[in-house]
Short mmCIF file of C-alpha atoms in Angstrom, two decimals:
data_model
loop_
_atom_site.label_atom_id
_atom_site.label_comp_id
_atom_site.label_asym_id
_atom_site.label_seq_id
_atom_site.Cartn_x
_atom_site.Cartn_y
_atom_site.Cartn_z
CA MET A 1 6.60 -8.35 -3.67
CA HIS A 2 4.90 -5.79 -2.50
CA TRP A 3 6.61 -2.56 -1.41
CA TYR A 4 4.11 -1.73 1.53
CA TRP A 5 6.23 -0.36 4.45
CA PHE A 6 3.00 0.64 6.96
CA ASP A 7 -0.31 -2.04 7.21
CA ARG A 8 -3.19 0.45 7.78
CA PHE A 9 -4.27 4.01 8.49
CA THR A 10 -6.10 4.64 11.94
CA GLU A 11 -6.92 8.15 11.29
CA PHE A 12 -7.27 10.19 8.22
CA GLU A 13 -8.25 14.20 7.79
CA SER A 14 -7.90 15.53 3.64
CA GLY A 15 -4.99 18.03 3.83
CA ARG A 16 -4.10 17.67 7.22
CA ALA A 17 -2.34 14.93 8.57
CA ALA A 18 -2.64 11.25 8.64
CA THR A 19 -1.98 8.26 11.42
CA ALA A 20 -0.79 4.78 10.15
CA ILE A 21 0.46 1.97 12.24
CA LYS A 22 2.99 -0.64 11.65
CA ASN A 23 3.44 -3.94 13.02
CA VAL A 24 7.03 -4.78 13.80
CA SER A 25 7.38 -8.74 12.92
CA LEU A 26 10.12 -11.45 13.23
CA ALA A 27 8.66 -13.12 10.66
CA GLU A 28 9.98 -10.00 7.73
CA ASP A 29 13.26 -10.93 6.63
CA HIS A 30 15.35 -7.42 7.00
CA LEU A 31 14.58 -7.91 10.50
CA HIS A 32 17.76 -10.32 10.28
CA ASP A 33 19.75 -8.21 8.21
CA TYR A 34 21.38 -5.87 10.30
CA PHE A 35 22.50 -7.34 13.37
CA PRO A 36 22.81 -11.49 13.75
CA GLY A 37 20.93 -12.64 16.79
CA TYR A 38 19.62 -9.46 17.10
CA PRO A 39 16.63 -8.33 15.36
CA VAL A 40 14.93 -4.54 14.28
CA MET A 41 13.30 -3.11 12.12
CA PRO A 42 15.94 -1.07 9.70
CA ASN A 43 15.02 3.00 10.28
CA SER A 44 14.85 3.35 6.40
CA LEU A 45 12.27 1.36 5.95
CA ILE A 46 10.86 2.64 8.89
CA LEU A 47 11.53 6.01 7.28
CA GLU A 48 9.97 4.23 3.44
CA GLY A 49 6.58 3.92 5.99
CA MET A 50 6.48 7.53 6.59
CA ALA A 51 7.20 8.88 3.57
CA GLN A 52 4.17 6.11 2.03
CA VAL A 53 2.01 7.83 4.82
CA ALA A 54 3.27 11.29 3.75
CA GLY A 55 2.68 10.59 -0.04
CA THR A 56 -1.06 9.19 0.00
CA LEU A 57 -2.36 12.53 2.69
CA VAL A 58 -0.24 14.40 -0.52
CA GLY A 59 -2.15 12.67 -3.02
CA GLU A 60 -5.15 12.82 -2.06
CA VAL A 61 -5.29 16.46 -1.40
CA ASN A 62 -6.12 16.55 -5.22
CA GLU A 63 -7.52 12.94 -5.11
CA PHE A 64 -4.54 11.52 -7.03
CA GLU A 65 -4.68 13.05 -9.90
CA GLU A 66 -1.00 14.26 -9.01
CA ARG A 67 1.54 12.26 -9.48
CA VAL A 68 3.88 12.59 -5.91
CA VAL A 69 7.39 11.48 -5.67
CA LEU A 70 9.31 11.77 -2.41
CA ALA A 71 11.74 14.63 -3.74
CA LYS A 72 14.23 15.01 -0.51
CA VAL A 73 14.25 13.65 3.07
CA SER A 74 15.67 16.40 6.33
CA ASN A 75 16.59 16.58 9.79
CA VAL A 76 16.10 13.02 10.50
CA ARG A 77 16.56 11.91 14.21
CA PHE A 78 16.07 8.23 15.10
CA HIS A 79 15.58 8.07 19.09
CA ALA A 80 14.55 3.96 19.47
CA LEU A 81 15.43 1.08 18.04
CA ALA A 82 11.63 -0.97 16.74
CA GLN A 83 11.58 -4.48 17.51
CA PRO A 84 9.91 -7.65 16.71
CA GLY A 85 6.33 -7.31 18.52
CA ASP A 86 6.54 -3.75 18.21
CA THR A 87 3.77 -1.19 17.03
CA LEU A 88 4.82 1.97 15.17
CA THR A 89 2.86 4.74 15.22
CA TYR A 90 3.65 6.98 11.74
CA LYS A 91 2.31 10.39 11.31
CA ALA A 92 2.43 12.95 9.17
CA THR A 93 1.04 16.57 9.27
CA ILE A 94 0.89 19.24 5.88
CA ASP A 95 3.49 22.03 7.11
CA SER A 96 3.15 24.09 3.35
CA LEU A 97 0.90 22.81 0.46
CA GLY A 98 2.27 24.58 -2.78
CA PRO A 99 1.97 24.03 -6.41
CA ASP A 100 5.17 22.41 -6.94
CA GLY A 101 4.34 20.36 -3.62
CA ALA A 102 4.47 19.40 0.15
CA PHE A 103 6.27 20.10 3.00
CA ILE A 104 5.66 17.32 5.59
CA VAL A 105 7.03 16.99 8.81
CA GLY A 106 6.93 13.59 10.04
CA THR A 107 7.07 11.36 13.34
CA SER A 108 6.83 7.23 14.66
CA HIS A 109 6.45 6.82 18.51
CA LEU A 110 6.14 3.52 19.98
CA GLY A 111 3.53 4.01 22.76
CA ASP A 112 4.15 7.03 23.62
CA GLN A 113 7.71 7.59 22.56
CA LEU A 114 9.19 9.06 20.46
CA GLN A 115 11.28 7.28 17.78
CA ALA A 116 11.99 8.86 14.85
CA GLU A 117 11.34 12.80 13.23
CA CYS A 118 11.94 13.83 10.33
CA GLU A 119 10.94 16.71 7.74
CA PHE A 120 9.97 15.64 3.86
CA CYS A 121 9.56 17.32 0.50
CA LEU A 122 7.42 15.74 -2.09
CA ALA A 123 7.42 16.96 -5.50
CA PHE A 124 4.45 17.00 -8.04
CA LEU A 125 5.85 15.44 -11.02
CA ASP A 126 6.21 18.08 -13.69
CA ASP A 127 3.65 16.65 -16.81
CA ARG A 128 5.64 19.20 -19.91
CA ASN A 129 7.29 15.94 -21.18
CA GLU A 130 5.24 12.79 -19.55
CA THR A 131 1.88 11.96 -18.55
CA ARG A 132 2.57 8.15 -17.63
CA GLU A 133 0.97 6.96 -14.20
CA LEU A 134 2.95 6.34 -11.57
CA PHE A 135 0.39 3.55 -10.84
CA LYS A 136 -2.62 1.29 -12.99
CA PRO A 137 -5.49 3.17 -10.96
CA ASP A 138 -7.36 0.18 -10.34
CA ASP A 139 -4.39 -1.46 -8.39
CA PHE A 140 -4.04 1.87 -6.96
CA LEU A 141 -7.22 1.65 -5.14
CA ARG A 142 -7.08 -1.57 -4.11
CA MET A 143 -3.75 -0.39 -2.04
CA LEU A 144 -5.45 2.22 -0.53
CA ARG A 145 -8.78 -0.09 0.42
CA VAL A 146 -5.54 -2.20 2.05
CA PHE A 147 -4.73 0.57 3.87
CA ARG A 148 -8.35 1.00 4.81
CA LEU A 149 -8.24 5.01 3.49
CA PHE A 150 -11.82 5.09 2.77
CA GLU A 151 -12.84 3.29 6.29
CA VAL A 152 -11.01 6.21 8.46
CA GLY A 153 -10.47 8.59 6.29
CA ARG A 154 -12.39 12.42 6.86
CA ASN A 155 -12.76 15.70 5.48
CA ALA A 156 -12.25 19.23 6.99
CA ASP A 157 -16.07 18.91 7.47
CA GLY A 158 -16.18 15.59 9.20
CA SER A 159 -17.77 14.22 7.06
CA PRO A 160 -16.23 10.51 5.08
CA LEU A 161 -13.73 10.62 2.65
CA ARG A 162 -15.56 9.99 -0.71
CA ILE A 163 -13.31 7.01 -3.03
CA PRO A 164 -12.80 9.43 -6.58
CA GLU A 165 -14.82 8.37 -9.43
CA ARG A 166 -11.83 8.39 -11.43
CA LEU A 167 -10.70 5.09 -9.68
CA LEU A 168 -13.98 3.82 -9.12
CA ARG A 169 -14.57 3.51 -13.06
CA ALA A 170 -11.26 1.80 -13.29
CA GLU A 171 -11.83 -0.29 -10.83
CA HIS A 172 -15.43 -1.30 -12.69
CA ALA A 173 -13.52 -1.34 -15.71
CA SER A 174 -10.90 -4.29 -14.22
CA ASN A 175 -13.21 -6.17 -12.59
CA SER A 176 -15.50 -6.21 -15.37
CA GLN A 177 -12.48 -7.62 -17.62
CA ALA A 178 -11.78 -9.68 -15.15
CA VAL A 179 -15.35 -11.39 -15.29
CA MET A 180 -15.06 -11.76 -18.90
CA ASP A 181 -11.84 -13.14 -19.17
CA ARG A 182 -12.82 -16.10 -16.95
CA ALA A 183 -16.17 -16.47 -19.10
CA VAL A 184 -13.61 -16.68 -21.82
CA ASN A 185 -11.42 -19.07 -20.17
CA ARG A 186 -14.23 -21.40 -18.94
CA ASP A 187 -15.63 -21.63 -22.60
CA ASP A 188 -12.64 -22.88 -24.09
CA LYS A 189 -12.31 -25.68 -21.50
CA PHE A 190 -15.30 -27.13 -22.88
CA MET B 1 7.04 47.01 11.26
CA PRO B 2 9.39 45.75 8.21
CA ALA B 3 11.98 43.16 8.97
CA SER B 4 15.81 44.27 9.33
CA LYS B 5 18.12 43.76 6.59
CA GLU B 6 20.01 41.77 9.69
CA GLU B 7 16.77 39.67 10.84
CA VAL B 8 16.41 39.10 6.77
CA PHE B 9 19.67 37.75 6.55
CA LYS B 10 19.20 35.64 10.17
CA LYS B 11 16.28 34.04 9.04
CA VAL B 12 17.54 33.52 5.05
CA GLN B 13 20.61 31.48 6.89
CA THR B 14 18.43 29.46 9.54
CA ALA B 15 16.19 28.11 6.53
CA LEU B 16 19.73 27.45 4.47
CA ILE B 17 21.38 25.73 7.80
CA ASP B 18 17.99 23.81 8.19
CA ALA B 19 17.89 23.09 4.18
CA LEU B 20 20.91 22.13 3.18
CA GLY B 21 22.78 21.23 5.99
CA VAL B 22 25.09 23.17 6.21
CA ASP B 23 26.93 25.37 8.93
CA GLU B 24 26.32 28.55 10.15
CA ASP B 25 29.69 30.07 9.11
CA ASP B 26 29.79 28.25 5.86
CA VAL B 27 26.00 30.67 4.76
CA THR B 28 28.02 34.26 4.39
CA PRO B 29 25.95 37.01 1.90
CA GLU B 30 28.93 36.35 -0.75
CA ALA B 31 28.26 32.41 -0.96
CA THR B 32 26.10 30.93 -3.76
CA LEU B 33 23.59 28.66 -3.62
CA VAL B 34 25.16 25.89 -5.88
CA GLY B 35 28.36 26.67 -6.17
CA ASP B 36 29.26 26.90 -2.70
CA LEU B 37 26.33 25.15 -0.10
CA GLY B 38 26.04 22.46 -2.34
CA ALA B 39 22.35 23.21 -3.19
CA GLU B 40 21.19 21.01 -5.69
CA SER B 41 17.62 21.99 -7.78
CA ILE B 42 15.25 19.74 -5.98
CA ASP B 43 16.70 21.52 -2.19
CA PHE B 44 14.88 24.66 -4.03
CA LEU B 45 11.81 23.68 -3.56
CA ASP B 46 12.82 23.14 0.30
CA ILE B 47 14.26 26.55 0.22
CA VAL B 48 11.40 27.93 -1.36
CA PHE B 49 8.49 26.02 1.28
CA ARG B 50 11.03 27.21 4.43
CA LEU B 51 11.31 30.68 3.43
CA GLU B 52 7.65 31.31 2.40
CA LYS B 53 7.23 29.76 6.36
CA ALA B 54 9.59 32.13 7.81
CA PHE B 55 8.62 35.51 6.27
CA ASN B 56 5.08 34.30 6.01
CA ILE B 57 5.41 35.12 2.08
CA GLU B 58 4.61 33.34 -1.25
CA ILE B 59 7.23 32.23 -3.59
CA PRO B 60 6.18 31.58 -7.35
CA ARG B 61 8.77 29.12 -8.87
CA ALA B 62 9.11 31.47 -11.59
CA GLU B 63 10.33 34.29 -9.64
CA LEU B 64 13.19 32.88 -8.30
CA PHE B 65 13.74 29.91 -10.91
CA PRO B 66 12.61 31.84 -14.74
CA GLU B 67 13.18 27.96 -16.62
CA ASP B 68 10.53 30.10 -19.08
CA ILE B 69 13.07 32.21 -19.69
CA LEU B 70 15.49 29.61 -20.11
CA THR B 71 14.38 27.40 -21.85
CA ASN B 72 12.63 29.78 -24.64
CA PRO B 73 14.63 29.92 -28.26
CA GLN B 74 13.81 33.87 -28.18
CA TYR B 75 15.67 34.20 -25.01
CA VAL B 76 18.45 31.06 -25.59
CA GLN B 77 20.98 30.93 -28.67
CA ASP B 78 23.32 27.84 -28.82
CA GLY B 79 23.30 27.02 -24.95
CA LYS B 80 23.98 30.98 -24.22
CA VAL B 81 21.51 33.71 -23.02
CA THR B 82 20.67 36.38 -25.43
CA ALA B 83 21.13 39.59 -25.07
CA ASN B 84 17.25 40.46 -24.97
CA GLY B 85 17.60 37.36 -22.68
CA LEU B 86 19.28 39.39 -20.59
CA THR B 87 17.56 42.21 -20.48
CA GLU B 88 14.22 39.98 -19.57
CA LEU B 89 16.05 38.30 -16.52
CA LYS B 90 17.29 41.80 -15.16
CA ARG B 91 13.36 42.69 -15.41
CA ARG B 92 12.69 39.52 -13.86
CA MET B 93 15.07 39.34 -11.26
CA PRO B 94 16.17 42.56 -9.82
CA PHE B 95 16.68 41.48 -6.92
CA ALA B 96 19.61 39.63 -8.37
CA ASP B 97 23.29 40.06 -8.95
CA LEU B 98 23.88 39.50 -13.29
CA THR B 99 27.48 40.95 -12.91
CA LYS B 100 29.42 37.98 -13.55
CA PHE B 101 26.58 35.88 -15.12
CA GLU B 102 26.61 38.18 -17.82
CA SER B 103 30.12 37.53 -18.78
CA ASN B 104 29.20 34.35 -19.62
CA PRO B 105 25.71 33.79 -19.84
CA ALA B 106 25.90 30.14 -20.51
CA VAL B 107 22.46 28.57 -19.40
CA GLN B 108 24.20 25.97 -17.51
CA GLU B 109 25.47 28.35 -15.10
CA PHE B 110 22.68 30.06 -14.19
CA GLY B 111 22.46 27.81 -11.33
CA ASN B 112 25.59 28.73 -9.89
CA LEU B 113 23.88 32.46 -10.04
CA LEU B 114 22.20 33.01 -7.32
CA SER B 115 23.78 34.07 -4.22
CA VAL B 116 22.80 34.43 -0.79
CA SER B 117 22.29 37.81 -0.74
CA ASP B 118 20.18 37.94 -3.59
CA MET B 119 17.60 35.37 -1.82
CA CYS B 120 18.08 38.39 1.03
CA ARG B 121 17.20 41.27 -1.46
CA TYR B 122 14.28 38.79 -2.54
CA VAL B 123 13.14 38.38 0.61
CA GLU B 124 13.14 41.89 1.30
CA SER B 125 11.46 42.46 -1.70
CA LYS B 126 8.32 40.44 -1.23
CA LEU B 127 8.52 41.99 2.50
CA LYS B 128 7.68 45.64 1.36
#
């Protein structure tokens, strides 16, 4: 199961703000669980999508070297329900960034209408006792590509966002391994 | 012009109301952040961000929460802060009233030490 709660970035300015869209579809099972016969996108999952946008924005500042987790959500307000066929536009803006984490202002819009607003505290995990990565770097890069981060991402000076070397190396190693595995598999069969 | 004590208190109060979802009446100078206002460890990150913004100051984590002292065997024995540790805490946290903590300096009690007026004094020290 994939836990992706937005579909793609539409704007991304490193260290400042990110905008992403989430298309709400009747085919999504969770729409049917709240009110039978009246499908709506659960607000909790809208919040999760906004947090994912915020987390990617904050993680990118240090080329995804820090382990970023959602620590706290506050002052959440929902103004409207999102229904099948709607496109939600999530925006995350970095309000403060410090050595321990970041404070983010998040919004969700339905067209011009403000659908939800909130504040996020994202924390950098302390690595004194734990150095495990939250994601495998090759999987993580695949996810960022799916989000089209490097298609729309820009640095503060307007130049295109570059894929961090560490992630590219991991992807290359993973691809090479996959080729090797296929070759071994093929040899076994003959 | 430096902010008056009243202005500092009002801004600290607003930061705590927003961060902790408490009522204005609850945020009295004597209220402790953890015991009375229900702050959890993760709330302190939130509070620090709000104070930094409200007062345009920088708050190094170690100044408000001297974890390095509380985890240092040189200053802690059998779960209690030693006399040396208390001296070090006083030196590092001149804004905090440690009188109550001194009567039972158990590390686990430390989280309940900081009061709203301690926070105000800390901010005032940063504004000087």
